[in-house]
Amino acid sequence: EVQVVESGGGLVQPGGSLRLSCAASGFSFTTYDMSWVRQAPGKGLEWVSVIRIRDGSTYYGDSVKGRFTISRDNSKSTLYLQMNSLRAEDTAVYYCTKGAHLDYWGQGTLVTVSS
Amino acid sequence: DIQMTQSPSSLSASVGDRVTITCRASQGIRNSLGWFQHKPGKAPERLIYAASSLESGVPSRFSGSGSGTEFTLTISSLQPEDFATYYCLQHNTYPYTFGQGTKLEIK
């Protein structure tokens, strides 16, 4: 059974940092691109970032470029999102998703940026 | 960036109704489009990929069509479990972009 489980969310002050993790199981992690998507309270879905398996290339949404870094540890089947210089508008549920086209999603982890 | 314009933003319908949701891309995206269903407190689920291919396990009352810049999601006969928010996603060009969402409510 495919599973992706996010962790690492919580309350952080503006300007602070947080690292999210996503533990994957039930599929061959080393053969899939992996992505992060978020949803701010009362808002729609927003694509955040992808890391491609073919060449390790990474891409980011405009609102997080230069502040967030996506990475993966294939030996641990784990995806990461390092979030720096956090702002109030980064408050959201962050979802880990499998595949280039987001074919499977985790339950999400809540990040709250507030003083 | 490619803009995805989704309409309507909300829709009231009854069980048994046929409903259609539309997404328009600001430039051609071939058939690089997916449709997702999202219920409060749950993980979003992909219903349709490649614009018109039904995800395994998704009921056949869901269908997708379109190519280029115009896409539609149709639910042929609404069931109680279909009341949710629906999103389109273009995955032709980075950054990927979602439509604004359509909240489907019970009339």
PDB file of C-alpha atoms in Angstrom, chain B residues 2-102:
ATOM      1  CA  ILE B   2       0.696  29.655 -16.869  1.00  0.00           C
ATOM      2  CA  GLN B   3      -2.560  30.882 -15.339  1.00  0.00           C
ATOM      3  CA  MET B   4      -5.419  28.427 -14.869  1.00  0.00           C
ATOM      4  CA  THR B   5      -8.860  30.030 -14.774  1.00  0.00           C
ATOM      5  CA  GLN B   6     -11.420  27.681 -13.252  1.00  0.00           C
ATOM      6  CA  SER B   7     -15.172  28.236 -13.292  1.00  0.00           C
ATOM      7  CA  PRO B   8     -17.503  28.386 -11.570  1.00  0.00           C
ATOM      8  CA  SER B   9     -15.935  29.088  -8.180  1.00  0.00           C
ATOM      9  CA  SER B  10     -18.964  27.531  -6.481  1.00  0.00           C
ATOM     10  CA  LEU B  11     -21.876  25.459  -7.587  1.00  0.00           C
ATOM     11  CA  SER B  12     -25.076  24.289  -5.887  1.00  0.00           C
ATOM     12  CA  ALA B  13     -26.556  21.094  -7.253  1.00  0.00           C
ATOM     13  CA  SER B  14     -28.772  18.185  -6.272  1.00  0.00           C
ATOM     14  CA  VAL B  15     -28.140  14.465  -6.087  1.00  0.00           C
ATOM     15  CA  GLY B  16     -28.601  13.059  -9.579  1.00  0.00           C
ATOM     16  CA  ASP B  17     -27.692  16.297 -11.385  1.00  0.00           C
ATOM     17  CA  ARG B  18     -25.126  16.477 -14.154  1.00  0.00           C
ATOM     18  CA  VAL B  19     -22.446  19.111 -13.493  1.00  0.00           C
ATOM     19  CA  THR B  20     -19.579  20.499 -15.524  1.00  0.00           C
ATOM     20  CA  ILE B  21     -16.526  22.406 -14.304  1.00  0.00           C
ATOM     21  CA  THR B  22     -14.236  24.230 -16.717  1.00  0.00           C
ATOM     22  CA  CYS B  23     -10.556  25.181 -16.657  1.00  0.00           C
ATOM     23  CA  ARG B  24      -8.946  27.490 -19.156  1.00  0.00           C
ATOM     24  CA  ALA B  25      -5.156  27.761 -19.518  1.00  0.00           C
ATOM     25  CA  SER B  26      -3.481  31.048 -20.424  1.00  0.00           C
ATOM     26  CA  GLN B  27      -1.433  29.186 -23.034  1.00  0.00           C
ATOM     27  CA  GLY B  28      -1.533  25.761 -24.613  1.00  0.00           C
ATOM     28  CA  ILE B  29      -0.697  22.866 -22.315  1.00  0.00           C
ATOM     29  CA  ARG B  30      -1.462  19.939 -24.652  1.00  0.00           C
ATOM     30  CA  ASN B  31      -3.223  17.365 -22.446  1.00  0.00           C
ATOM     31  CA  SER B  32      -1.040  17.983 -19.385  1.00  0.00           C
ATOM     32  CA  LEU B  33      -3.919  18.451 -16.960  1.00  0.00           C
ATOM     33  CA  GLY B  34      -5.228  16.660 -13.910  1.00  0.00           C
ATOM     34  CA  TRP B  35      -8.412  16.990 -11.851  1.00  0.00           C
ATOM     35  CA  PHE B  36      -8.425  16.581  -8.076  1.00  0.00           C
ATOM     36  CA  GLN B  37     -11.140  16.198  -5.443  1.00  0.00           C
ATOM     37  CA  HIS B  38     -10.575  17.606  -1.959  1.00  0.00           C
ATOM     38  CA  LYS B  39     -12.760  17.041   1.076  1.00  0.00           C
ATOM     39  CA  PRO B  40     -12.186  18.976   4.340  1.00  0.00           C
ATOM     40  CA  GLY B  41      -9.622  17.357   6.601  1.00  0.00           C
ATOM     41  CA  LYS B  42      -8.649  14.736   4.021  1.00  0.00           C
ATOM     42  CA  ALA B  43      -5.877  14.328   1.505  1.00  0.00           C
ATOM     43  CA  PRO B  44      -6.736  15.493  -2.007  1.00  0.00           C
ATOM     44  CA  GLU B  45      -7.273  12.682  -4.518  1.00  0.00           C
ATOM     45  CA  ARG B  46      -6.547  12.658  -8.228  1.00  0.00           C
ATOM     46  CA  LEU B  47      -9.585  11.765 -10.317  1.00  0.00           C
ATOM     47  CA  ILE B  48      -8.399  12.373 -13.872  1.00  0.00           C
ATOM     48  CA  TYR B  49      -4.933  12.473 -15.456  1.00  0.00           C
ATOM     49  CA  ALA B  50      -3.787  13.415 -18.939  1.00  0.00           C
ATOM     50  CA  ALA B  51      -6.986  15.456 -19.275  1.00  0.00           C
ATOM     51  CA  SER B  52      -9.284  12.505 -19.919  1.00  0.00           C
ATOM     52  CA  SER B  53      -7.914   9.323 -18.303  1.00  0.00           C
ATOM     53  CA  LEU B  54      -9.820   8.048 -15.269  1.00  0.00           C
ATOM     54  CA  GLU B  55      -7.739   7.182 -12.223  1.00  0.00           C
ATOM     55  CA  SER B  56      -8.056   3.569 -11.121  1.00  0.00           C
ATOM     56  CA  GLY B  57     -10.908   3.106  -8.659  1.00  0.00           C
ATOM     57  CA  VAL B  58     -12.639   6.375  -9.517  1.00  0.00           C
ATOM     58  CA  PRO B  59     -16.321   5.936 -10.463  1.00  0.00           C
ATOM     59  CA  SER B  60     -17.157   6.151 -14.141  1.00  0.00           C
ATOM     60  CA  ARG B  61     -19.599   9.022 -13.539  1.00  0.00           C
ATOM     61  CA  PHE B  62     -16.485  11.231 -13.548  1.00  0.00           C
ATOM     62  CA  SER B  63     -15.048  12.165 -16.936  1.00  0.00           C
ATOM     63  CA  GLY B  64     -12.614  14.700 -18.307  1.00  0.00           C
ATOM     64  CA  SER B  65     -12.129  16.205 -21.735  1.00  0.00           C
ATOM     65  CA  GLY B  66     -10.197  18.881 -23.563  1.00  0.00           C
ATOM     66  CA  SER B  67      -6.799  19.706 -24.925  1.00  0.00           C
ATOM     67  CA  GLY B  68      -4.742  22.824 -25.515  1.00  0.00           C
ATOM     68  CA  THR B  69      -6.370  25.559 -23.443  1.00  0.00           C
ATOM     69  CA  GLU B  70      -9.921  24.380 -22.645  1.00  0.00           C
ATOM     70  CA  PHE B  71     -10.725  21.513 -20.283  1.00  0.00           C
ATOM     71  CA  THR B  72     -13.816  20.181 -18.556  1.00  0.00           C
ATOM     72  CA  LEU B  73     -14.625  17.847 -15.696  1.00  0.00           C
ATOM     73  CA  THR B  74     -18.104  16.325 -15.834  1.00  0.00           C
ATOM     74  CA  ILE B  75     -19.948  14.396 -13.152  1.00  0.00           C
ATOM     75  CA  SER B  76     -22.802  12.640 -14.904  1.00  0.00           C
ATOM     76  CA  SER B  77     -25.034  11.949 -11.899  1.00  0.00           C
ATOM     77  CA  LEU B  78     -24.065  13.529  -8.601  1.00  0.00           C
ATOM     78  CA  GLN B  79     -23.846  11.287  -5.559  1.00  0.00           C
ATOM     79  CA  PRO B  80     -23.828  12.471  -1.921  1.00  0.00           C
ATOM     80  CA  GLU B  81     -20.114  11.659  -1.578  1.00  0.00           C
ATOM     81  CA  ASP B  82     -19.244  13.951  -4.512  1.00  0.00           C
ATOM     82  CA  PHE B  83     -19.856  17.171  -2.617  1.00  0.00           C
ATOM     83  CA  ALA B  84     -16.340  18.554  -2.255  1.00  0.00           C
ATOM     84  CA  THR B  85     -13.970  21.080  -3.791  1.00  0.00           C
ATOM     85  CA  TYR B  86     -12.468  20.317  -7.197  1.00  0.00           C
ATOM     86  CA  TYR B  87      -9.211  21.639  -8.654  1.00  0.00           C
ATOM     87  CA  CYS B  88      -7.512  21.437 -12.011  1.00  0.00           C
ATOM     88  CA  LEU B  89      -3.712  21.361 -12.254  1.00  0.00           C
ATOM     89  CA  GLN B  90      -1.526  22.047 -15.275  1.00  0.00           C
ATOM     90  CA  HIS B  91       1.697  20.024 -15.297  1.00  0.00           C
ATOM     91  CA  ASN B  92       3.006  21.062 -18.696  1.00  0.00           C
ATOM     92  CA  THR B  93       5.405  23.780 -17.502  1.00  0.00           C
ATOM     93  CA  TYR B  94       7.080  24.648 -14.212  1.00  0.00           C
ATOM     94  CA  PRO B  95       5.905  26.154 -11.973  1.00  0.00           C
ATOM     95  CA  TYR B  96       2.841  23.933 -12.025  1.00  0.00           C
ATOM     96  CA  THR B  97      -0.349  25.863 -11.323  1.00  0.00           C
ATOM     97  CA  PHE B  98      -3.765  25.000  -9.931  1.00  0.00           C
ATOM     98  CA  GLY B  99      -7.100  26.502 -10.790  1.00  0.00           C
ATOM     99  CA  GLN B 100      -8.785  28.489  -8.024  1.00  0.00           C
ATOM    100  CA  GLY B 101     -11.087  25.601  -7.134  1.00  0.00           C
ATOM    101  CA  THR B 102     -14.823  24.878  -7.460  1.00  0.00           C
TER     102      THR B 102
END
